[in-house]
PDB file of C-alpha atoms in Angstrom:
ATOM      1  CA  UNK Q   1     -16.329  28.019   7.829  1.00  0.00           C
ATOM      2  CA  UNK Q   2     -14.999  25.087   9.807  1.00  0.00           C
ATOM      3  CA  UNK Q   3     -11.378  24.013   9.470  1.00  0.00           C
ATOM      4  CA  UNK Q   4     -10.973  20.729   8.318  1.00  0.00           C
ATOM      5  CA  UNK Q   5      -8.311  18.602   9.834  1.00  0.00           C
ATOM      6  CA  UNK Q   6      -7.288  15.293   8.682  1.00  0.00           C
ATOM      7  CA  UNK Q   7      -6.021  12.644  10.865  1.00  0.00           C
ATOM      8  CA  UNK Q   8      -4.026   9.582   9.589  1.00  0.00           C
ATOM      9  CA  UNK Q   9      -5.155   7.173  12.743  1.00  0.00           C
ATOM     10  CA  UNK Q  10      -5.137   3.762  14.038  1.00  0.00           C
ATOM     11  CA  UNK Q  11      -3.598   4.550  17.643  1.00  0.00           C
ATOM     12  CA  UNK Q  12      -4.851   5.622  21.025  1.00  0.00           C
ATOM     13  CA  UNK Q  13      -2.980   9.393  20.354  1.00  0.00           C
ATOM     14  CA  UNK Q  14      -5.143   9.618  17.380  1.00  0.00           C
ATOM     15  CA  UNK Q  15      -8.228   8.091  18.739  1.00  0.00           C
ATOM     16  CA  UNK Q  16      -7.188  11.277  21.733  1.00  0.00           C
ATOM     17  CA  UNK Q  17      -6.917  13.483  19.264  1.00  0.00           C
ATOM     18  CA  UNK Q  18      -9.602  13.507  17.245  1.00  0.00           C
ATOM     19  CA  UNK Q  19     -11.670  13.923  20.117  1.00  0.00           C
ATOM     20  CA  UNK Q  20      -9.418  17.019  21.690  1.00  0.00           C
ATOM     21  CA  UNK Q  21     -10.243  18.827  17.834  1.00  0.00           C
ATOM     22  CA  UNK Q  22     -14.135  17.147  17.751  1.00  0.00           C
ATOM     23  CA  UNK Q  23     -15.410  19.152  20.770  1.00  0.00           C
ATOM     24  CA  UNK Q  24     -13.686  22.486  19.846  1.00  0.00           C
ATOM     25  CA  UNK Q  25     -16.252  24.591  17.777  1.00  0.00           C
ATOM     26  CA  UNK Q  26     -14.487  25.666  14.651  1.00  0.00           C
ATOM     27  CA  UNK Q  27     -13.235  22.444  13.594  1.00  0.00           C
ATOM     28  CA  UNK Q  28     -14.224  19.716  11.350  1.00  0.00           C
ATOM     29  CA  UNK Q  29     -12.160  16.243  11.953  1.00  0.00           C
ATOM     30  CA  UNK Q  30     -11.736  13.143   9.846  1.00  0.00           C
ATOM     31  CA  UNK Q  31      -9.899  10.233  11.248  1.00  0.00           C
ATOM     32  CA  UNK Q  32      -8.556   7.893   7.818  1.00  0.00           C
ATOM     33  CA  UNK Q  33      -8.129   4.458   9.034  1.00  0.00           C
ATOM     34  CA  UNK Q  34      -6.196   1.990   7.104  1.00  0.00           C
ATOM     35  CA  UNK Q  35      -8.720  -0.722   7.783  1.00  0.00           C
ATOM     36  CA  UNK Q  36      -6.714  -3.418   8.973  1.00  0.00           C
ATOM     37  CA  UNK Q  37      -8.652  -3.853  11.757  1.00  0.00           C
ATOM     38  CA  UNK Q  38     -12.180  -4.902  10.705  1.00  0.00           C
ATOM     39  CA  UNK Q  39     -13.986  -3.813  14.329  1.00  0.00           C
ATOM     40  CA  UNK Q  40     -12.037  -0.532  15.224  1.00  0.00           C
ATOM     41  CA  UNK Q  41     -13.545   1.559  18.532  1.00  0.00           C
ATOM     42  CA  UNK Q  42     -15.881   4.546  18.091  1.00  0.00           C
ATOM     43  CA  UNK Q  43     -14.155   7.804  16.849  1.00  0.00           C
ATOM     44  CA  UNK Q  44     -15.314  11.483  17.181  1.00  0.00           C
ATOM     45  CA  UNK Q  45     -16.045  13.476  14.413  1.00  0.00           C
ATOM     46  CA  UNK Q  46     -16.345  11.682  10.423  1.00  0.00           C
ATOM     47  CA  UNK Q  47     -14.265   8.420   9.721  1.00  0.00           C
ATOM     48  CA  UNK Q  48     -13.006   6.939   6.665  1.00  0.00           C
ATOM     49  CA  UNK Q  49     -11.350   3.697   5.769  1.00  0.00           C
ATOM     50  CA  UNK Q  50      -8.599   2.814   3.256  1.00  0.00           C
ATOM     51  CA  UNK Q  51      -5.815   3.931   1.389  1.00  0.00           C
ATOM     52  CA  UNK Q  52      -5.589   6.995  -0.474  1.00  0.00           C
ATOM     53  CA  UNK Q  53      -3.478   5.785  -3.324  1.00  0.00           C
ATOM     54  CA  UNK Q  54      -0.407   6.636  -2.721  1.00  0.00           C
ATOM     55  CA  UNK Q  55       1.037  10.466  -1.610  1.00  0.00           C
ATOM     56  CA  UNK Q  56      -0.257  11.695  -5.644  1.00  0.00           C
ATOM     57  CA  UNK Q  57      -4.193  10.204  -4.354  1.00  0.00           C
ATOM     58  CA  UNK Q  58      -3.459  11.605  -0.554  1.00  0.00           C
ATOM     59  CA  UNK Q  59      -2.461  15.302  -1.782  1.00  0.00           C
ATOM     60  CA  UNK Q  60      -5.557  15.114  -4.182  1.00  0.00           C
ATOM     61  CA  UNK Q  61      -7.449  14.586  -1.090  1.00  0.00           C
ATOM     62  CA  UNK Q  62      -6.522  16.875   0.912  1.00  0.00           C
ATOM     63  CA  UNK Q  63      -7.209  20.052  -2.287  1.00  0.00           C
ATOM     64  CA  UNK Q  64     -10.826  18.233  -2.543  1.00  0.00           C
ATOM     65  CA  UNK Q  65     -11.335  18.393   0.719  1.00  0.00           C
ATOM     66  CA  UNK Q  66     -10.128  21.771   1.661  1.00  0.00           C
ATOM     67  CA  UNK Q  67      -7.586  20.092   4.321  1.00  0.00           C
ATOM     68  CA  UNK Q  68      -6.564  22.548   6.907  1.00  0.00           C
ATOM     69  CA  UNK Q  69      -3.825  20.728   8.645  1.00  0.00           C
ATOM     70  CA  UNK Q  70      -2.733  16.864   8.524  1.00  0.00           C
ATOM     71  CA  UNK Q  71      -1.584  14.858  11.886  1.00  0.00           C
ATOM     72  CA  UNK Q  72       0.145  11.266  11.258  1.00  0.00           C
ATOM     73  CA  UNK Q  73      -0.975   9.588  14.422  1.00  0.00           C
ATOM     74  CA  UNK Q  74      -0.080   6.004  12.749  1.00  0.00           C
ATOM     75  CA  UNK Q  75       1.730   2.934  14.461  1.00  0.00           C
ATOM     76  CA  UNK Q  76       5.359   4.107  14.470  1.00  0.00           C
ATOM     77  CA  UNK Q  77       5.877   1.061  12.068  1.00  0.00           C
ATOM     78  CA  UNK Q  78       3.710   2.361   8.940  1.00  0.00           C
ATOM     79  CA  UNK Q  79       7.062   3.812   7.634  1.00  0.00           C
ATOM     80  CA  UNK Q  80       4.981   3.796   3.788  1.00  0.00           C
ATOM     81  CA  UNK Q  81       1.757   6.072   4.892  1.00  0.00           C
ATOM     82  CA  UNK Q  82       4.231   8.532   7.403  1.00  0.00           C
ATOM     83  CA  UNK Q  83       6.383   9.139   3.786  1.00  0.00           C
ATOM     84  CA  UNK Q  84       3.094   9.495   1.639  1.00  0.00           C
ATOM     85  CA  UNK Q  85       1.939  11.786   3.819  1.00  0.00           C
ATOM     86  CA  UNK Q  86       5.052  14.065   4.583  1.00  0.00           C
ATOM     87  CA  UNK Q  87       5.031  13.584   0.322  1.00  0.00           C
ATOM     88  CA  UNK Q  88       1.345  14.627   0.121  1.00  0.00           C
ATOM     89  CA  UNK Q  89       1.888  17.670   2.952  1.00  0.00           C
ATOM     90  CA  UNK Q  90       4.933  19.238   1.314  1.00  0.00           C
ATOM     91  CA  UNK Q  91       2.893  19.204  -2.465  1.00  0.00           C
ATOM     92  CA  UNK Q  92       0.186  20.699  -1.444  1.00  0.00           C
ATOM     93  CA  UNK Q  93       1.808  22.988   1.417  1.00  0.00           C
ATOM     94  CA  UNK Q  94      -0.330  21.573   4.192  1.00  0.00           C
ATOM     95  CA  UNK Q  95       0.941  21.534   7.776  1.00  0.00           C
ATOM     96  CA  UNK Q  96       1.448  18.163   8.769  1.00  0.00           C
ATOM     97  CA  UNK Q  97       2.615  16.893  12.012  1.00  0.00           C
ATOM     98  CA  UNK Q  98       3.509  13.822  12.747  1.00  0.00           C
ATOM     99  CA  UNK Q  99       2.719  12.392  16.208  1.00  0.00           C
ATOM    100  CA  UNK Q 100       5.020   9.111  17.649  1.00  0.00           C
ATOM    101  CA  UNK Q 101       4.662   7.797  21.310  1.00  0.00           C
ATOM    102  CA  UNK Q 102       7.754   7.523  22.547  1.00  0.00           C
ATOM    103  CA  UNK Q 103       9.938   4.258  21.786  1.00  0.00           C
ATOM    104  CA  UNK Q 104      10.451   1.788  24.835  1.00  0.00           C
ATOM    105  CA  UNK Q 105      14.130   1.863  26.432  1.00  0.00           C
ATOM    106  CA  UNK Q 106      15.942  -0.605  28.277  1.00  0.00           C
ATOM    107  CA  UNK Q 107      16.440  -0.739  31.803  1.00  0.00           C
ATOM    108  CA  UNK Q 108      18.201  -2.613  34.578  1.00  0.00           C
ATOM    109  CA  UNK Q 109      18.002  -6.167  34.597  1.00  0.00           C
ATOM    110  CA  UNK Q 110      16.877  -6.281  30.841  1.00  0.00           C
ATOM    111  CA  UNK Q 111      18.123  -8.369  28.340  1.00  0.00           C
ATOM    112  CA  UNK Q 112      17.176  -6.912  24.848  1.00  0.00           C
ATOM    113  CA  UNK Q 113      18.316  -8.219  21.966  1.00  0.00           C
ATOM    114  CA  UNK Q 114      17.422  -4.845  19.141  1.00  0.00           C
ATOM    115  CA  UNK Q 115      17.307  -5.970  15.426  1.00  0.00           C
ATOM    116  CA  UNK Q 116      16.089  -3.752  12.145  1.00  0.00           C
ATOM    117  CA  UNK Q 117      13.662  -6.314  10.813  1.00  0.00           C
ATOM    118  CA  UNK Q 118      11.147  -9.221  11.432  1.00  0.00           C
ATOM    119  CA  UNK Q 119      13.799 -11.362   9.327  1.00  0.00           C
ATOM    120  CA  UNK Q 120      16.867 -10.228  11.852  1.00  0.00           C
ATOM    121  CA  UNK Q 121      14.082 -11.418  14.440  1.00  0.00           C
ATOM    122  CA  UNK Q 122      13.716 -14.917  12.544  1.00  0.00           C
ATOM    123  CA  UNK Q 123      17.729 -15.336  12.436  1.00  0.00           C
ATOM    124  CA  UNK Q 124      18.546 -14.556  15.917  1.00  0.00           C
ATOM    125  CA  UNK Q 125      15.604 -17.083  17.596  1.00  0.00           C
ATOM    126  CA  UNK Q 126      16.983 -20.293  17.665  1.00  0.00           C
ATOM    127  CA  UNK Q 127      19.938 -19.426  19.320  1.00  0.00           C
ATOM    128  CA  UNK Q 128      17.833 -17.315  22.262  1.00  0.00           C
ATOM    129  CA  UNK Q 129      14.657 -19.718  22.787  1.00  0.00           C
ATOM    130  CA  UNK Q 130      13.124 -22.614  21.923  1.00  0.00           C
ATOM    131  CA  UNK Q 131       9.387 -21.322  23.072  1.00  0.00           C
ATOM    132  CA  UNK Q 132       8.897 -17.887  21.897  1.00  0.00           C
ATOM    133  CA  UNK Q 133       5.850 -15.477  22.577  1.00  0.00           C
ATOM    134  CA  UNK Q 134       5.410 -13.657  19.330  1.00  0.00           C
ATOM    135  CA  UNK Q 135       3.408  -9.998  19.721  1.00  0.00           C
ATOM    136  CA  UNK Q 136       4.541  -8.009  16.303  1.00  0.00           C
ATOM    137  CA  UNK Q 137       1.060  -8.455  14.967  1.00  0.00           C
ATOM    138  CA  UNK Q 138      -0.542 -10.447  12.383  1.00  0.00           C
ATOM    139  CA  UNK Q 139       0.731  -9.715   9.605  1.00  0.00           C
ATOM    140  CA  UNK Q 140       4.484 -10.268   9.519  1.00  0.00           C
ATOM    141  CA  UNK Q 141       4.269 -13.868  10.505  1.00  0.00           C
ATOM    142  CA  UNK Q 142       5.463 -15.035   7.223  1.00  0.00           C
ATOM    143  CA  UNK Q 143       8.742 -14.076   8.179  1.00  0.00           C
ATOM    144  CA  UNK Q 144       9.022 -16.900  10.989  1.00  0.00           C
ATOM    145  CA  UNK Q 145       6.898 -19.807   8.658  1.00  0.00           C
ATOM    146  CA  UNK Q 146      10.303 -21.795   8.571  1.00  0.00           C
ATOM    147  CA  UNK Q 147      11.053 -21.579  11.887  1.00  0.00           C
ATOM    148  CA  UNK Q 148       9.601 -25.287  12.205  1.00  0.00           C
ATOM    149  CA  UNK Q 149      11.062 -26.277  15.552  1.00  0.00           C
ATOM    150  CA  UNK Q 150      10.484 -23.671  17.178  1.00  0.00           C
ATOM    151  CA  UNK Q 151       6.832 -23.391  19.540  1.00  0.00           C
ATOM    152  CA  UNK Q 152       5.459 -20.055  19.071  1.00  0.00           C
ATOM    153  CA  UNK Q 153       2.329 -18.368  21.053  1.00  0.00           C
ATOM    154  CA  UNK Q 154       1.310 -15.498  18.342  1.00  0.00           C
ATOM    155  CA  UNK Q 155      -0.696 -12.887  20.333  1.00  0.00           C
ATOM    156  CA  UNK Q 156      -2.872 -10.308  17.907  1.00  0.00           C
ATOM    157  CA  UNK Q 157      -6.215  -8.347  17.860  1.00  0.00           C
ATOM    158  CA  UNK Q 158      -7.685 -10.988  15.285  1.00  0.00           C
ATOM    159  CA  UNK Q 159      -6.535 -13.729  13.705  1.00  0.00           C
ATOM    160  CA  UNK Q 160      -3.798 -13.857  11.800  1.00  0.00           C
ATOM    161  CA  UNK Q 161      -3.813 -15.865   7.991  1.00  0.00           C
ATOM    162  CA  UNK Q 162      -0.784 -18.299   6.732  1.00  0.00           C
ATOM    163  CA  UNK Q 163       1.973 -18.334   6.090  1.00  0.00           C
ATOM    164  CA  UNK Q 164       2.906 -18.987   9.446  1.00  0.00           C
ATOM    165  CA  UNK Q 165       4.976 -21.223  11.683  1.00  0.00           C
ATOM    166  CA  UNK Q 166       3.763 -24.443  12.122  1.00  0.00           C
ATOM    167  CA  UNK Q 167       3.932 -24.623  15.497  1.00  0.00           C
ATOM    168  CA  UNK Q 168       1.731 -21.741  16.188  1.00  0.00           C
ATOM    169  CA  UNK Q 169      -1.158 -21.112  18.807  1.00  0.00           C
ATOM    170  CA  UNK Q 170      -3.225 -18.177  18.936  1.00  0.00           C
ATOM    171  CA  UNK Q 171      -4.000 -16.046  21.264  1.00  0.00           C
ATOM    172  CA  UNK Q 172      -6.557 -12.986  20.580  1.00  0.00           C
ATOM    173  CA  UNK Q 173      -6.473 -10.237  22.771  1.00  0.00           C
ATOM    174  CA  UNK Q 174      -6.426  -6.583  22.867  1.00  0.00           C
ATOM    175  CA  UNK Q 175      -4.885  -4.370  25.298  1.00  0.00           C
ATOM    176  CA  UNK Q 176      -3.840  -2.967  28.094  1.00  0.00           C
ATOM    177  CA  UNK Q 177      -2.383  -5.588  29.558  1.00  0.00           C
ATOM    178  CA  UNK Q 178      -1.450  -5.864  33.575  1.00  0.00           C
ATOM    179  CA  UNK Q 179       2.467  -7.303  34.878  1.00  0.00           C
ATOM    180  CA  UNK Q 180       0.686  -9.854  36.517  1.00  0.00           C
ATOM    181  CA  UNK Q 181      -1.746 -10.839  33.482  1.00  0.00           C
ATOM    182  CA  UNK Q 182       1.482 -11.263  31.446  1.00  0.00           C
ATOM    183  CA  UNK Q 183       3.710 -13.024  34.177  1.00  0.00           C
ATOM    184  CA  UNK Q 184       0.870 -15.642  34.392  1.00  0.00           C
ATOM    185  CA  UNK Q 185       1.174 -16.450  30.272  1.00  0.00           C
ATOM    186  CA  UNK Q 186       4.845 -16.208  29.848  1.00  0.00           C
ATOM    187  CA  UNK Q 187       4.539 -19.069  32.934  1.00  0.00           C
ATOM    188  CA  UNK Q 188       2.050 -20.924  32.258  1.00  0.00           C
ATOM    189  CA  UNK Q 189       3.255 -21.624  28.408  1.00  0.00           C
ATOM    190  CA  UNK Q 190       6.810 -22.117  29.594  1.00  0.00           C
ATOM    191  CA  UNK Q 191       7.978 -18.558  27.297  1.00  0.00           C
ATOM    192  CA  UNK Q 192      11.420 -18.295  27.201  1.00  0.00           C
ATOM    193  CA  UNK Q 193      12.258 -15.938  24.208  1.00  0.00           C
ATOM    194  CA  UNK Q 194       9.657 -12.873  23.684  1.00  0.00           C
ATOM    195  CA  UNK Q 195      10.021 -10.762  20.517  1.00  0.00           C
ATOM    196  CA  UNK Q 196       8.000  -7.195  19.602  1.00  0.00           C
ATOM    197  CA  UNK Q 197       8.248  -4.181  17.762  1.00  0.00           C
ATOM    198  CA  UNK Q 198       9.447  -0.830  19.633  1.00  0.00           C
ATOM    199  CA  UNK Q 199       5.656   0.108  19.438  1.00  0.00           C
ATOM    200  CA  UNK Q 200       5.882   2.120  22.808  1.00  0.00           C
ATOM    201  CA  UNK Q 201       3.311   3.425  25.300  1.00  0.00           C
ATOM    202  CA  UNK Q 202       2.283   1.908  28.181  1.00  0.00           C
ATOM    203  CA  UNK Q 203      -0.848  -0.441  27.038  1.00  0.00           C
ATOM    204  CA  UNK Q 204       1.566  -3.290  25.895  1.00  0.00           C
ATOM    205  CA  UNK Q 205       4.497  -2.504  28.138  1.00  0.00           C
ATOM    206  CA  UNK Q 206       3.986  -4.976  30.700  1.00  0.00           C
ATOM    207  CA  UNK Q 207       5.038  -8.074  28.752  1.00  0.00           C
ATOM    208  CA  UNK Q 208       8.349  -6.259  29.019  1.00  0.00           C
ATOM    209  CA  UNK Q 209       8.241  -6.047  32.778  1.00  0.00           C
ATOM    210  CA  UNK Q 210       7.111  -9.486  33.058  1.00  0.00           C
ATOM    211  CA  UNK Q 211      10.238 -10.507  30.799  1.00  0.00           C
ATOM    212  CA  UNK Q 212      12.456  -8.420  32.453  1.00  0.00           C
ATOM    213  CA  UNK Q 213      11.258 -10.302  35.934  1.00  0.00           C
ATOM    214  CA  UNK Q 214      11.330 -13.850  34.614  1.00  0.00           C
ATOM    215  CA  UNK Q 215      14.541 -13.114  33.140  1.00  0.00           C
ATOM    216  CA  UNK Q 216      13.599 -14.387  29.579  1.00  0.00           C
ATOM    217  CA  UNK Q 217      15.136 -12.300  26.588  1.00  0.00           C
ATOM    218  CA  UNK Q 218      13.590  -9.555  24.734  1.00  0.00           C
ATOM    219  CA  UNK Q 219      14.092  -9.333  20.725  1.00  0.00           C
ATOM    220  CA  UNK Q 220      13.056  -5.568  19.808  1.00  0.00           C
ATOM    221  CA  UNK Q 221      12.401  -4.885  16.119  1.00  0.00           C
ATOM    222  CA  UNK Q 222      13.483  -0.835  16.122  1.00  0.00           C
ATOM    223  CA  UNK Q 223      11.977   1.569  14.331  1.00  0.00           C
ATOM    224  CA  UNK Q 224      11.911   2.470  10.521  1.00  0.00           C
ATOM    225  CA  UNK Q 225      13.246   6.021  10.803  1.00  0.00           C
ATOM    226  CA  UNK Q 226      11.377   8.869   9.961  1.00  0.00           C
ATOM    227  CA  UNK Q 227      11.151  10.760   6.324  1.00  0.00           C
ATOM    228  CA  UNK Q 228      14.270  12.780   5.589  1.00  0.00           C
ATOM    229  CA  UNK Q 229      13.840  16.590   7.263  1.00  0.00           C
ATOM    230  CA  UNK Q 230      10.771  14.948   8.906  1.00  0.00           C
ATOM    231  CA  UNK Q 231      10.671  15.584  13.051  1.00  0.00           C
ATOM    232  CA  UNK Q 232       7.846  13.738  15.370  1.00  0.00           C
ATOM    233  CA  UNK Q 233       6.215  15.038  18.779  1.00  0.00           C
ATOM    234  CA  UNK Q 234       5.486  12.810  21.690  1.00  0.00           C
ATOM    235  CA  UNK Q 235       1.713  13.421  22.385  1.00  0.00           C
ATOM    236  CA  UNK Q 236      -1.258  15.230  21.688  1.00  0.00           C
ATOM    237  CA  UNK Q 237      -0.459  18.499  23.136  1.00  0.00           C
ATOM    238  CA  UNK Q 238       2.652  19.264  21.358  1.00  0.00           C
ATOM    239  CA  UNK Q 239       1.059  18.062  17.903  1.00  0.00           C
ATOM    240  CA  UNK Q 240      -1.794  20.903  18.982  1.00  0.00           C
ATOM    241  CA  UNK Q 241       0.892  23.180  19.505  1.00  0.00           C
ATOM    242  CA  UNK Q 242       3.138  22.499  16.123  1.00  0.00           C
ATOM    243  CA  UNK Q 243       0.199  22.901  14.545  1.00  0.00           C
ATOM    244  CA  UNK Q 244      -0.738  26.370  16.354  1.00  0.00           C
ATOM    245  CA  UNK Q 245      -3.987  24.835  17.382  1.00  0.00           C
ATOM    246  CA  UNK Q 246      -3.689  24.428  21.087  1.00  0.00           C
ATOM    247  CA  UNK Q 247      -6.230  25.841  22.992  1.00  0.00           C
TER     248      UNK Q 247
END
């Protein structure tokens, strides 16, 4: 009989792992996608889409599914499914890993500006730019809707609904993105304040480059910490290996 793994997804590390446990006889895989994204990329092995109900619906998953092992390969910013699942895990007795990219740090020449929430974000704008690139996705724009005099180019993967500021243009686009791609934008829409969330990796790192270069300031929305007791690895092989299914 296979083992069944479950994988909470929606990131390039789960997209890699799924595929690492899909070609490995032995193993069944299902990748749960929150389904925020209405066009996500092929996946190996089964896929499903949408919430469990809550870390009560997510451990009565994982008994009617015979769940082997669980890996939380979500953004490092969906704080609510990473403490269902560690919930849902410890209930049913489970392993569970959870896999986090490593955050982005600061290096010479940058000027970061780190804040706990989009609404720190909000607060600290005026008095950094007047022309702010926006790339903390589409759903948190409500907290900048007031922000009226601000100009604001909102980068996401599709387009984002109101309430939002109204000074807003659009850009859709999906990474990675190249130094030289994002040099070109912050210049040619006059950028002078860019704000993001510590999402990490290297496909949306180069807006921080280009920053650093230009010399505009960074706002960084941090982290929501991890679960109490709760411990992440950095990539797919150590999640293999703290599950003791490496190769």
């Amino acid at each position: 009989m296979s083992r069944h793994i479950l994988v909470l997804g929606g990131t390039t590390e789960a997209r890699e792992l799924a595929a690492r446990l899909a070609e490995r006889p032995g193993f069944r895989v299902t990748t749960s996608l929150a389904g925020r994204v209405s066009r996500p990329g092929a996946l190996d092995g089964d896929v499903r889409v949408g919430g469990f109900g809550g870390a009560d619906g997510l451990a009565a998953w994982l008994r009617e599914h015979h769940v082997a092992a669980v890996a939380d390969a979500t953004h490092p910013f969906a704080a609510g499914i990473t403490a269902n699942a560690a919930r849902a895990a410890a209930a049913t007795g489970v392993p569970a890993v959870v896999l986090r990219r490593p955050g982005w740090t600061p290096g010479p020449g940058d000027v970061w500006h780190p804040v706990a929430t989009l609404a720190e974000a909000a607060e600290a704008l005026p008095r950094l730019g007047r022309r702010v690139f926006l790339t903390t996705g589409r759903l948190g724009l409500a907290a900048f809707a007031e922000l009226s005099a601000l100009h604001f180019l909102v980068r996401s993967v599709e387009a984002p609904g109101p309430p939002m500021p109204p000074r807003t243009r659009v850009l859709l686009a999906r990474g990675p993105f190249t130094v030289a791609g994002e040099t070109a934008l912050l210049r040619e829409h006059r950028i002078d304040v860019l704000v993001t969330k510590d999402s990490g990796g290297e496909a949306t790192a180069a807006k921080l480059t280009a920053a650093r270069e230009l010399g505009v300031p960074v706002i960084v929305v941090r982290r929501p910490p991890l679960p109490e007791g709760v411990l992440a690895v950095p990539d797919v092989a150590a999640a293999l290996d703290r599950l003791g299914l490496a190769p």
